[in-house]
Amino acid sequence: IMSLAKFTQAVLLLLVGLAASQLSRAQTYTVLYSFTGGADGALPFGGLIRDRADNLYGTTVGAGEGGQQGSVFKLNRRGKFTVLHSFEAGGAGGARPYAGLVRDSSGNLYGTTAGWGSSPATVFKMTRNGKFSVLHSFTGGAGGASPLAPLILDPAGNLYGTAPGGGSPHC
């Protein structure tokens, strides 16, 4: 005969198992937005970040219409998609933002582009008002090239990142 303590333990384990089973079946998958490869870009390679209003921000690396080489986008909580910036082939702002974005406490976005063709690799800033600026252009060599990982923003507002290209021996 099973003791009351062992019976209670067995029942609790069974209930935990059933609850875990129910949770795994209860999860749903919802597509928030499907990229068309047009003006919205293609290939959202980097991760997403969220602001306090539950807006999502991210980047695409794929070519869109008219020589576009990636974009910065916003998806609001109601599902409205907005391209905040398009990277143009041959443009000084860079191309192919593979990494995700970081956001400072003022709502400014920061990211990197890996470069493509005649477009340089860059570190960029986009203000909450939509003004885009290049903070740094990579020239290769000791200064590095092709940043692919997201930036890190410290509490003092300094940005840190890595650039696997350039330098010697290119690692």
Coordinates of C-alpha atoms in Angstrom, one line a residue:
I1 CA 0.0 0.0 0.0
M2 CA 1.3 3.4 -1.0
S3 CA 1.8 6.0 1.8
L4 CA -0.2 9.2 1.6
A5 CA 3.0 11.3 1.0
K6 CA 4.0 9.1 -1.9
F7 CA 0.5 9.1 -3.3
T8 CA 0.4 13.0 -3.1
Q9 CA 3.8 13.2 -4.8
A10 CA 2.7 10.9 -7.6
V11 CA -0.5 12.9 -8.1
L12 CA 1.5 16.1 -8.2
L13 CA 3.9 14.7 -10.7
L14 CA 1.0 13.5 -12.9
L15 CA -0.6 16.9 -12.7
V16 CA 2.6 18.7 -13.6
G17 CA 3.0 16.3 -16.5
L18 CA -0.5 17.0 -17.7
A19 CA -0.1 20.8 -17.3
A20 CA 3.2 20.7 -19.3
S21 CA 1.5 18.6 -22.0
Q22 CA -1.4 21.1 -22.2
L23 CA 0.9 24.0 -22.4
S24 CA 2.9 22.5 -25.3
R25 CA -0.4 21.9 -27.2
A26 CA -1.8 25.4 -26.4
Q27 CA 1.0 27.4 -28.1
T28 CA 0.0 29.1 -31.4
Y29 CA 2.0 30.5 -34.2
T30 CA 1.0 33.7 -35.8
V31 CA 2.5 35.4 -38.9
L32 CA 2.8 39.1 -38.1
Y33 CA 4.1 40.2 -41.5
S34 CA 5.3 38.5 -44.7
F35 CA 8.0 40.3 -46.7
T36 CA 7.3 40.6 -50.4
G37 CA 10.8 41.4 -51.6
G38 CA 9.5 44.7 -53.0
A39 CA 9.8 48.1 -51.4
D40 CA 9.6 46.4 -48.0
G41 CA 12.8 44.5 -48.6
A42 CA 13.5 40.8 -48.1
L43 CA 15.3 38.4 -45.8
P44 CA 14.9 39.8 -42.2
F45 CA 18.1 38.3 -41.0
G46 CA 18.8 40.1 -37.7
G47 CA 16.7 39.9 -34.6
L48 CA 13.8 42.1 -33.5
I49 CA 13.8 44.7 -30.7
R50 CA 10.7 46.1 -29.0
D51 CA 10.0 49.5 -27.6
R52 CA 7.8 50.5 -24.6
A53 CA 4.8 50.8 -26.9
D54 CA 5.3 47.3 -28.2
N55 CA 6.5 48.4 -31.7
L56 CA 8.9 46.0 -33.3
Y57 CA 12.0 47.1 -35.1
G58 CA 14.3 45.1 -37.4
T59 CA 16.3 45.0 -40.6
T60 CA 16.2 43.2 -43.9
V61 CA 19.3 42.4 -46.0
G62 CA 17.7 41.4 -49.2
A63 CA 17.4 43.5 -52.3
G64 CA 14.1 45.2 -52.9
E65 CA 12.9 47.4 -55.7
G66 CA 15.2 49.8 -57.5
G67 CA 18.5 48.5 -56.2
Q68 CA 17.6 48.5 -52.6
Q69 CA 20.1 46.6 -50.5
G70 CA 18.2 46.2 -47.2
S71 CA 16.0 48.2 -44.9
V72 CA 15.2 49.3 -41.4
F73 CA 11.6 48.7 -40.5
K74 CA 9.0 49.1 -37.9
L75 CA 5.9 47.0 -37.2
N76 CA 3.4 48.5 -34.8
R77 CA 1.2 46.5 -32.4
R78 CA -1.7 46.8 -34.9
G79 CA 0.3 45.2 -37.6
K80 CA 1.1 48.3 -39.7
F81 CA 4.5 47.8 -41.4
T82 CA 6.7 50.9 -42.2
V83 CA 10.0 51.1 -43.9
L84 CA 12.0 53.6 -41.9
H85 CA 15.1 53.6 -44.2
S86 CA 16.2 51.9 -47.4
F87 CA 19.8 51.1 -48.1
E88 CA 20.6 51.9 -51.8
A89 CA 23.2 50.1 -53.9
G90 CA 26.2 52.3 -54.1
G91 CA 25.0 54.7 -51.4
A92 CA 27.2 56.1 -48.7
G93 CA 24.9 54.9 -46.0
G94 CA 26.0 51.3 -46.5
A95 CA 24.2 48.2 -47.6
R96 CA 23.1 44.8 -46.2
P97 CA 22.3 45.3 -42.5
Y98 CA 22.7 41.7 -41.4
A99 CA 22.7 42.4 -37.7
G100 CA 19.8 43.6 -35.6
L101 CA 19.4 47.0 -34.0
V102 CA 19.9 48.4 -30.5
R103 CA 17.9 51.3 -29.1
D104 CA 19.0 53.9 -26.6
S105 CA 16.8 55.4 -23.9
S106 CA 15.8 58.3 -26.2
G107 CA 14.5 55.9 -28.8
N108 CA 17.3 56.3 -31.3
L109 CA 18.2 53.1 -33.3
Y110 CA 21.7 52.0 -34.0
G111 CA 22.9 49.3 -36.4
T112 CA 25.6 48.2 -38.8
T113 CA 25.8 47.4 -42.5
A114 CA 28.1 44.8 -43.9
G115 CA 28.6 46.6 -47.2
W116 CA 28.0 45.4 -50.7
G117 CA 29.6 46.2 -54.0
S118 CA 30.5 49.9 -53.9
S119 CA 28.5 50.5 -50.7
P120 CA 30.6 50.7 -47.6
A121 CA 30.2 48.8 -44.3
T122 CA 28.9 51.3 -41.7
V123 CA 27.7 52.0 -38.2
F124 CA 24.5 54.0 -38.5
K125 CA 22.1 55.9 -36.3
M126 CA 18.4 56.6 -36.9
T127 CA 16.8 59.2 -34.6
R128 CA 13.3 58.7 -33.4
N129 CA 12.3 61.4 -35.9
G130 CA 13.6 59.3 -38.8
K131 CA 16.9 61.2 -39.5
F132 CA 19.5 58.7 -40.7
S133 CA 23.2 59.3 -40.3
V134 CA 26.4 57.3 -40.7
L135 CA 28.5 57.3 -37.5
H136 CA 31.4 55.3 -39.0
S137 CA 32.4 53.9 -42.4
F138 CA 34.7 50.9 -42.4
T139 CA 37.7 51.0 -44.7
G140 CA 39.1 47.6 -44.1
G141 CA 42.7 47.0 -42.9
A142 CA 43.3 47.5 -39.2
G143 CA 39.9 49.3 -38.9
G144 CA 38.0 46.1 -39.8
A145 CA 35.3 45.4 -42.3
S146 CA 31.9 43.7 -42.7
P147 CA 30.4 43.9 -39.2
L148 CA 27.8 41.1 -39.0
A149 CA 26.9 41.0 -35.3
P150 CA 24.6 43.4 -33.4
L151 CA 26.1 46.4 -31.5
I152 CA 26.1 46.6 -27.8
L153 CA 25.1 49.9 -26.1
D154 CA 26.5 50.6 -22.6
P155 CA 24.8 52.7 -20.0
A156 CA 27.0 55.7 -20.9
G157 CA 25.9 55.6 -24.5
N158 CA 29.0 54.0 -26.0
L159 CA 28.6 51.5 -28.8
Y160 CA 30.7 48.3 -29.1
G161 CA 30.8 45.8 -31.9
T162 CA 32.9 43.4 -33.9
A163 CA 34.0 43.4 -37.6
P164 CA 35.3 40.0 -38.8
G165 CA 36.8 41.3 -42.0
G166 CA 39.9 43.4 -42.6
G167 CA 42.8 43.5 -40.2
S168 CA 45.5 40.9 -40.2
P169 CA 45.2 37.9 -40.6
H170 CA 41.5 38.6 -41.4
C171 CA 40.0 37.1 -38.2

